[in-house]
JSON list of C-alpha atoms in Angstrom, two decimals:
[
{"chain": "A", "resi": 188, "resn": "UNK", "atom": "CA", "xyz": [-6.69, -5.71, 8.75]},
{"chain": "A", "resi": 189, "resn": "UNK", "atom": "CA", "xyz": [-10.02, -5.88, 10.58]},
{"chain": "A", "resi": 190, "resn": "UNK", "atom": "CA", "xyz": [-8.28, -7.17, 13.71]},
{"chain": "A", "resi": 191, "resn": "UNK", "atom": "CA", "xyz": [-5.23, -4.90, 13.62]},
{"chain": "A", "resi": 192, "resn": "UNK", "atom": "CA", "xyz": [-6.81, -1.56, 12.64]},
{"chain": "A", "resi": 193, "resn": "UNK", "atom": "CA", "xyz": [-8.75, -0.99, 15.89]},
{"chain": "A", "resi": 194, "resn": "UNK", "atom": "CA", "xyz": [-5.74, -2.03, 17.96]},
{"chain": "A", "resi": 195, "resn": "UNK", "atom": "CA", "xyz": [-3.39, 0.25, 16.05]},
{"chain": "A", "resi": 196, "resn": "UNK", "atom": "CA", "xyz": [-5.86, 3.11, 16.47]},
{"chain": "A", "resi": 197, "resn": "UNK", "atom": "CA", "xyz": [-5.86, 2.67, 20.25]},
{"chain": "A", "resi": 198, "resn": "UNK", "atom": "CA", "xyz": [-2.08, 2.30, 20.32]},
{"chain": "A", "resi": 199, "resn": "UNK", "atom": "CA", "xyz": [-1.73, 5.42, 18.18]},
{"chain": "A", "resi": 200, "resn": "UNK", "atom": "CA", "xyz": [-3.56, 7.40, 20.86]},
{"chain": "A", "resi": 201, "resn": "UNK", "atom": "CA", "xyz": [-0.86, 6.37, 23.34]},
{"chain": "A", "resi": 202, "resn": "UNK", "atom": "CA", "xyz": [2.38, 6.43, 21.34]},
{"chain": "A", "resi": 203, "resn": "UNK", "atom": "CA", "xyz": [1.55, 8.69, 18.38]},
{"chain": "A", "resi": 204, "resn": "UNK", "atom": "CA", "xyz": [1.03, 7.81, 14.74]},
{"chain": "A", "resi": 205, "resn": "UNK", "atom": "CA", "xyz": [4.53, 7.99, 13.24]},
{"chain": "A", "resi": 206, "resn": "UNK", "atom": "CA", "xyz": [5.94, 4.64, 14.37]},
{"chain": "A", "resi": 207, "resn": "UNK", "atom": "CA", "xyz": [2.74, 2.81, 13.46]},
{"chain": "A", "resi": 208, "resn": "UNK", "atom": "CA", "xyz": [2.24, 4.41, 10.05]},
{"chain": "A", "resi": 209, "resn": "UNK", "atom": "CA", "xyz": [5.90, 3.89, 9.19]},
{"chain": "A", "resi": 210, "resn": "UNK", "atom": "CA", "xyz": [5.96, 0.26, 10.30]},
{"chain": "A", "resi": 211, "resn": "UNK", "atom": "CA", "xyz": [2.62, -0.38, 8.60]},
{"chain": "A", "resi": 212, "resn": "UNK", "atom": "CA", "xyz": [4.01, 0.81, 5.29]},
{"chain": "A", "resi": 213, "resn": "UNK", "atom": "CA", "xyz": [7.09, -1.36, 5.82]},
{"chain": "A", "resi": 214, "resn": "UNK", "atom": "CA", "xyz": [5.00, -4.46, 6.49]},
{"chain": "A", "resi": 215, "resn": "UNK", "atom": "CA", "xyz": [2.85, -3.64, 3.45]},
{"chain": "A", "resi": 216, "resn": "UNK", "atom": "CA", "xyz": [5.98, -3.30, 1.28]},
{"chain": "A", "resi": 217, "resn": "UNK", "atom": "CA", "xyz": [7.24, -6.67, 2.53]},
{"chain": "A", "resi": 218, "resn": "UNK", "atom": "CA", "xyz": [3.91, -8.30, 1.68]},
{"chain": "A", "resi": 219, "resn": "UNK", "atom": "CA", "xyz": [3.97, -6.79, -1.80]},
{"chain": "A", "resi": 220, "resn": "UNK", "atom": "CA", "xyz": [7.53, -8.01, -2.44]},
{"chain": "A", "resi": 221, "resn": "UNK", "atom": "CA", "xyz": [6.68, -11.52, -1.26]},
{"chain": "A", "resi": 222, "resn": "UNK", "atom": "CA", "xyz": [3.55, -11.54, -3.44]},
{"chain": "A", "resi": 223, "resn": "UNK", "atom": "CA", "xyz": [5.58, -10.32, -6.43]},
{"chain": "A", "resi": 224, "resn": "UNK", "atom": "CA", "xyz": [7.95, -13.24, -6.01]},
{"chain": "A", "resi": 225, "resn": "UNK", "atom": "CA", "xyz": [5.29, -15.96, -5.79]},
{"chain": "A", "resi": 226, "resn": "UNK", "atom": "CA", "xyz": [5.57, -18.68, -8.41]},
{"chain": "A", "resi": 227, "resn": "UNK", "atom": "CA", "xyz": [3.03, -21.16, -9.77]},
{"chain": "A", "resi": 228, "resn": "UNK", "atom": "CA", "xyz": [4.38, -23.77, -7.35]},
{"chain": "A", "resi": 229, "resn": "UNK", "atom": "CA", "xyz": [4.36, -21.52, -4.29]},
{"chain": "A", "resi": 230, "resn": "UNK", "atom": "CA", "xyz": [2.69, -23.14, -1.35]},
{"chain": "A", "resi": 231, "resn": "UNK", "atom": "CA", "xyz": [-0.63, -21.97, -0.02]},
{"chain": "A", "resi": 232, "resn": "UNK", "atom": "CA", "xyz": [1.01, -20.95, 3.27]},
{"chain": "A", "resi": 233, "resn": "UNK", "atom": "CA", "xyz": [3.26, -18.47, 1.44]},
{"chain": "A", "resi": 234, "resn": "UNK", "atom": "CA", "xyz": [0.33, -17.01, -0.46]},
{"chain": "A", "resi": 235, "resn": "UNK", "atom": "CA", "xyz": [-1.66, -16.64, 2.76]},
{"chain": "A", "resi": 236, "resn": "UNK", "atom": "CA", "xyz": [1.33, -15.16, 4.57]},
{"chain": "A", "resi": 237, "resn": "UNK", "atom": "CA", "xyz": [1.88, -12.54, 1.87]},
{"chain": "A", "resi": 238, "resn": "UNK", "atom": "CA", "xyz": [-1.79, -11.55, 1.94]},
{"chain": "A", "resi": 239, "resn": "UNK", "atom": "CA", "xyz": [-1.79, -11.46, 5.74]},
{"chain": "A", "resi": 240, "resn": "UNK", "atom": "CA", "xyz": [1.27, -9.19, 5.71]},
{"chain": "A", "resi": 241, "resn": "UNK", "atom": "CA", "xyz": [-0.47, -6.78, 3.35]},
{"chain": "A", "resi": 242, "resn": "UNK", "atom": "CA", "xyz": [-3.58, -6.75, 5.56]},
{"chain": "A", "resi": 243, "resn": "UNK", "atom": "CA", "xyz": [-1.46, -6.28, 8.67]},
{"chain": "A", "resi": 244, "resn": "UNK", "atom": "CA", "xyz": [0.43, -3.41, 7.03]},
{"chain": "A", "resi": 245, "resn": "UNK", "atom": "CA", "xyz": [-2.77, -1.71, 5.93]},
{"chain": "A", "resi": 246, "resn": "UNK", "atom": "CA", "xyz": [-4.26, -2.16, 9.39]},
{"chain": "A", "resi": 247, "resn": "UNK", "atom": "CA", "xyz": [-1.19, -0.72, 11.10]},
{"chain": "A", "resi": 248, "resn": "UNK", "atom": "CA", "xyz": [-1.15, 2.25, 8.73]},
{"chain": "A", "resi": 249, "resn": "UNK", "atom": "CA", "xyz": [-4.79, 3.23, 8.25]},
{"chain": "A", "resi": 250, "resn": "UNK", "atom": "CA", "xyz": [-6.08, 4.04, 11.75]},
{"chain": "A", "resi": 251, "resn": "UNK", "atom": "CA", "xyz": [-3.01, 6.01, 12.94]},
{"chain": "A", "resi": 252, "resn": "UNK", "atom": "CA", "xyz": [-2.96, 7.90, 9.65]},
{"chain": "A", "resi": 253, "resn": "UNK", "atom": "CA", "xyz": [-6.62, 8.85, 10.04]},
{"chain": "A", "resi": 254, "resn": "UNK", "atom": "CA", "xyz": [-5.93, 9.80, 13.66]},
{"chain": "A", "resi": 255, "resn": "UNK", "atom": "CA", "xyz": [-3.05, 12.01, 12.54]},
{"chain": "A", "resi": 256, "resn": "UNK", "atom": "CA", "xyz": [-5.22, 13.81, 9.99]},
{"chain": "A", "resi": 257, "resn": "UNK", "atom": "CA", "xyz": [-8.17, 14.30, 12.31]},
{"chain": "A", "resi": 258, "resn": "UNK", "atom": "CA", "xyz": [-6.08, 15.49, 15.25]},
{"chain": "A", "resi": 259, "resn": "UNK", "atom": "CA", "xyz": [-4.41, 18.14, 13.10]},
{"chain": "A", "resi": 260, "resn": "UNK", "atom": "CA", "xyz": [-7.58, 20.24, 12.80]},
{"chain": "A", "resi": 261, "resn": "UNK", "atom": "CA", "xyz": [-9.77, 22.22, 15.14]},
{"chain": "A", "resi": 262, "resn": "UNK", "atom": "CA", "xyz": [-12.98, 20.46, 16.29]},
{"chain": "A", "resi": 263, "resn": "UNK", "atom": "CA", "xyz": [-15.14, 22.73, 14.13]},
{"chain": "A", "resi": 264, "resn": "UNK", "atom": "CA", "xyz": [-13.22, 21.51, 11.04]},
{"chain": "A", "resi": 265, "resn": "UNK", "atom": "CA", "xyz": [-13.57, 17.77, 11.70]},
{"chain": "A", "resi": 266, "resn": "UNK", "atom": "CA", "xyz": [-16.30, 17.27, 9.10]},
{"chain": "A", "resi": 267, "resn": "UNK", "atom": "CA", "xyz": [-14.29, 18.94, 6.37]},
{"chain": "A", "resi": 268, "resn": "UNK", "atom": "CA", "xyz": [-11.11, 17.10, 7.40]},
{"chain": "A", "resi": 269, "resn": "UNK", "atom": "CA", "xyz": [-12.94, 13.76, 7.37]},
{"chain": "A", "resi": 270, "resn": "UNK", "atom": "CA", "xyz": [-14.34, 14.49, 3.93]},
{"chain": "A", "resi": 271, "resn": "UNK", "atom": "CA", "xyz": [-10.97, 15.52, 2.53]},
{"chain": "A", "resi": 272, "resn": "UNK", "atom": "CA", "xyz": [-9.36, 12.45, 4.10]},
{"chain": "A", "resi": 273, "resn": "UNK", "atom": "CA", "xyz": [-11.97, 10.17, 2.48]},
{"chain": "A", "resi": 274, "resn": "UNK", "atom": "CA", "xyz": [-11.55, 11.97, -0.84]},
{"chain": "A", "resi": 275, "resn": "UNK", "atom": "CA", "xyz": [-7.77, 11.57, -0.72]},
{"chain": "A", "resi": 276, "resn": "UNK", "atom": "CA", "xyz": [-8.09, 7.86, 0.18]},
{"chain": "A", "resi": 277, "resn": "UNK", "atom": "CA", "xyz": [-10.57, 7.20, -2.65]},
{"chain": "A", "resi": 278, "resn": "UNK", "atom": "CA", "xyz": [-8.52, 9.24, -5.12]},
{"chain": "A", "resi": 279, "resn": "UNK", "atom": "CA", "xyz": [-5.44, 7.25, -4.13]},
{"chain": "A", "resi": 280, "resn": "UNK", "atom": "CA", "xyz": [-7.26, 3.94, -4.64]},
{"chain": "A", "resi": 281, "resn": "UNK", "atom": "CA", "xyz": [-8.54, 4.98, -8.07]},
{"chain": "A", "resi": 282, "resn": "UNK", "atom": "CA", "xyz": [-5.20, 6.39, -9.22]},
{"chain": "A", "resi": 283, "resn": "UNK", "atom": "CA", "xyz": [-3.31, 3.46, -7.69]},
{"chain": "A", "resi": 284, "resn": "UNK", "atom": "CA", "xyz": [-5.47, 0.99, -9.57]},
{"chain": "A", "resi": 285, "resn": "UNK", "atom": "CA", "xyz": [-5.04, 2.90, -12.82]},
{"chain": "A", "resi": 286, "resn": "UNK", "atom": "CA", "xyz": [-1.27, 3.10, -12.31]},
{"chain": "A", "resi": 287, "resn": "UNK", "atom": "CA", "xyz": [-1.02, -0.61, -11.48]},
{"chain": "A", "resi": 288, "resn": "UNK", "atom": "CA", "xyz": [-3.01, -1.57, -14.59]},
{"chain": "A", "resi": 289, "resn": "UNK", "atom": "CA", "xyz": [-0.91, 0.76, -16.77]},
{"chain": "A", "resi": 290, "resn": "UNK", "atom": "CA", "xyz": [2.33, -0.74, -15.41]},
{"chain": "A", "resi": 291, "resn": "UNK", "atom": "CA", "xyz": [1.01, -4.28, -15.78]},
{"chain": "A", "resi": 292, "resn": "UNK", "atom": "CA", "xyz": [-0.11, -3.72, -19.36]},
{"chain": "A", "resi": 293, "resn": "UNK", "atom": "CA", "xyz": [3.07, -1.88, -20.36]},
{"chain": "A", "resi": 294, "resn": "UNK", "atom": "CA", "xyz": [5.30, -4.64, -19.00]},
{"chain": "A", "resi": 295, "resn": "UNK", "atom": "CA", "xyz": [3.06, -7.30, -20.56]},
{"chain": "A", "resi": 296, "resn": "UNK", "atom": "CA", "xyz": [3.39, -5.65, -23.98]},
{"chain": "A", "resi": 297, "resn": "UNK", "atom": "CA", "xyz": [7.17, -5.31, -23.56]},
{"chain": "A", "resi": 298, "resn": "UNK", "atom": "CA", "xyz": [7.38, -9.01, -22.70]},
{"chain": "A", "resi": 299, "resn": "UNK", "atom": "CA", "xyz": [5.33, -9.93, -25.77]},
{"chain": "A", "resi": 300, "resn": "UNK", "atom": "CA", "xyz": [7.13, -7.61, -28.19]},
{"chain": "A", "resi": 301, "resn": "UNK", "atom": "CA", "xyz": [8.75, -9.46, -31.05]},
{"chain": "A", "resi": 302, "resn": "UNK", "atom": "CA", "xyz": [6.39, -12.42, -30.75]},
{"chain": "A", "resi": 303, "resn": "UNK", "atom": "CA", "xyz": [4.00, -12.52, -33.69]},
{"chain": "A", "resi": 304, "resn": "UNK", "atom": "CA", "xyz": [1.89, -15.40, -32.35]},
{"chain": "A", "resi": 305, "resn": "UNK", "atom": "CA", "xyz": [2.55, -15.78, -28.62]},
{"chain": "A", "resi": 306, "resn": "UNK", "atom": "CA", "xyz": [1.57, -19.10, -27.13]},
{"chain": "A", "resi": 307, "resn": "UNK", "atom": "CA", "xyz": [-0.76, -19.26, -24.14]},
{"chain": "A", "resi": 308, "resn": "UNK", "atom": "CA", "xyz": [2.27, -20.01, -21.95]},
{"chain": "A", "resi": 309, "resn": "UNK", "atom": "CA", "xyz": [4.07, -16.92, -23.28]},
{"chain": "A", "resi": 310, "resn": "UNK", "atom": "CA", "xyz": [0.96, -14.81, -22.71]},
{"chain": "A", "resi": 311, "resn": "UNK", "atom": "CA", "xyz": [0.66, -16.09, -19.13]},
{"chain": "A", "resi": 312, "resn": "UNK", "atom": "CA", "xyz": [4.35, -15.40, -18.49]},
{"chain": "A", "resi": 313, "resn": "UNK", "atom": "CA", "xyz": [3.98, -11.88, -19.92]},
{"chain": "A", "resi": 314, "resn": "UNK", "atom": "CA", "xyz": [0.98, -11.25, -17.66]},
{"chain": "A", "resi": 315, "resn": "UNK", "atom": "CA", "xyz": [2.98, -12.39, -14.63]},
{"chain": "A", "resi": 316, "resn": "UNK", "atom": "CA", "xyz": [5.87, -10.10, -15.67]},
{"chain": "A", "resi": 317, "resn": "UNK", "atom": "CA", "xyz": [3.44, -7.17, -15.64]},
{"chain": "A", "resi": 318, "resn": "UNK", "atom": "CA", "xyz": [1.84, -8.25, -12.36]},
{"chain": "A", "resi": 319, "resn": "UNK", "atom": "CA", "xyz": [5.26, -8.51, -10.74]},
{"chain": "A", "resi": 320, "resn": "UNK", "atom": "CA", "xyz": [6.32, -5.08, -12.04]},
{"chain": "A", "resi": 321, "resn": "UNK", "atom": "CA", "xyz": [3.14, -3.47, -10.67]},
{"chain": "A", "resi": 322, "resn": "UNK", "atom": "CA", "xyz": [3.68, -5.06, -7.25]},
{"chain": "A", "resi": 323, "resn": "UNK", "atom": "CA", "xyz": [7.30, -3.93, -7.11]},
{"chain": "A", "resi": 324, "resn": "UNK", "atom": "CA", "xyz": [6.26, -0.36, -7.95]},
{"chain": "A", "resi": 325, "resn": "UNK", "atom": "CA", "xyz": [3.65, -0.56, -5.18]},
{"chain": "A", "resi": 326, "resn": "UNK", "atom": "CA", "xyz": [6.32, -1.75, -2.76]},
{"chain": "A", "resi": 327, "resn": "UNK", "atom": "CA", "xyz": [8.57, 1.12, -3.85]},
{"chain": "A", "resi": 328, "resn": "UNK", "atom": "CA", "xyz": [5.78, 3.61, -3.23]},
{"chain": "A", "resi": 329, "resn": "UNK", "atom": "CA", "xyz": [5.20, 2.12, 0.23]},
{"chain": "A", "resi": 330, "resn": "UNK", "atom": "CA", "xyz": [8.91, 2.53, 1.01]},
{"chain": "A", "resi": 331, "resn": "UNK", "atom": "CA", "xyz": [8.74, 6.14, -0.23]},
{"chain": "A", "resi": 332, "resn": "UNK", "atom": "CA", "xyz": [5.80, 6.66, 2.13]},
{"chain": "A", "resi": 333, "resn": "UNK", "atom": "CA", "xyz": [7.90, 5.21, 4.96]},
{"chain": "A", "resi": 334, "resn": "UNK", "atom": "CA", "xyz": [10.64, 7.74, 4.27]},
{"chain": "A", "resi": 335, "resn": "UNK", "atom": "CA", "xyz": [8.15, 10.60, 4.23]},
{"chain": "A", "resi": 336, "resn": "UNK", "atom": "CA", "xyz": [6.63, 9.35, 7.48]},
{"chain": "A", "resi": 337, "resn": "UNK", "atom": "CA", "xyz": [10.08, 9.13, 9.10]},
{"chain": "A", "resi": 338, "resn": "UNK", "atom": "CA", "xyz": [10.92, 12.69, 8.04]},
{"chain": "A", "resi": 339, "resn": "UNK", "atom": "CA", "xyz": [7.83, 14.05, 9.76]},
{"chain": "A", "resi": 340, "resn": "UNK", "atom": "CA", "xyz": [8.68, 12.38, 13.08]},
{"chain": "A", "resi": 341, "resn": "UNK", "atom": "CA", "xyz": [8.96, 14.95, 15.85]},
{"chain": "A", "resi": 342, "resn": "UNK", "atom": "CA", "xyz": [7.66, 17.82, 13.73]},
{"chain": "A", "resi": 343, "resn": "UNK", "atom": "CA", "xyz": [4.78, 19.80, 15.20]},
{"chain": "A", "resi": 344, "resn": "UNK", "atom": "CA", "xyz": [1.41, 19.48, 13.54]},
{"chain": "A", "resi": 345, "resn": "UNK", "atom": "CA", "xyz": [0.48, 22.55, 11.48]},
{"chain": "A", "resi": 346, "resn": "UNK", "atom": "CA", "xyz": [-2.02, 24.80, 13.18]},
{"chain": "A", "resi": 347, "resn": "UNK", "atom": "CA", "xyz": [-1.41, 23.35, 16.66]}
]
């Protein structure tokens, strides 16, 4: 992410944010799906690749998205826009974490239902079921973001 974000920001200035934000969300979704499908015997290369894809996707998305927000306001409103953008990002991280934990725990409990004394192996499998469900929901939300980003392609920015 640290390598890609500055490059995507510069590229966004030249080609616009839509293609980069959309592709970033797609790469992020792919990384989430790969991570969700990792198994105990998955090789280190696959784990690293899935994490790299998520970082790449975030890097492709973040800078052009910020650019899009900041270029949609008048110069005198940049401080307010930056603050609202930071608030929305932090709110999304907090709510996303809460949603992921709720999904994980719900699926874990569903997987353990009917077991009066689950073994450690059953508990670990139930945790992984929940982890996988949370990652798939995250991937679905990234795909939904892609669709929203595609729909805004070519539309004029409000107030400009």
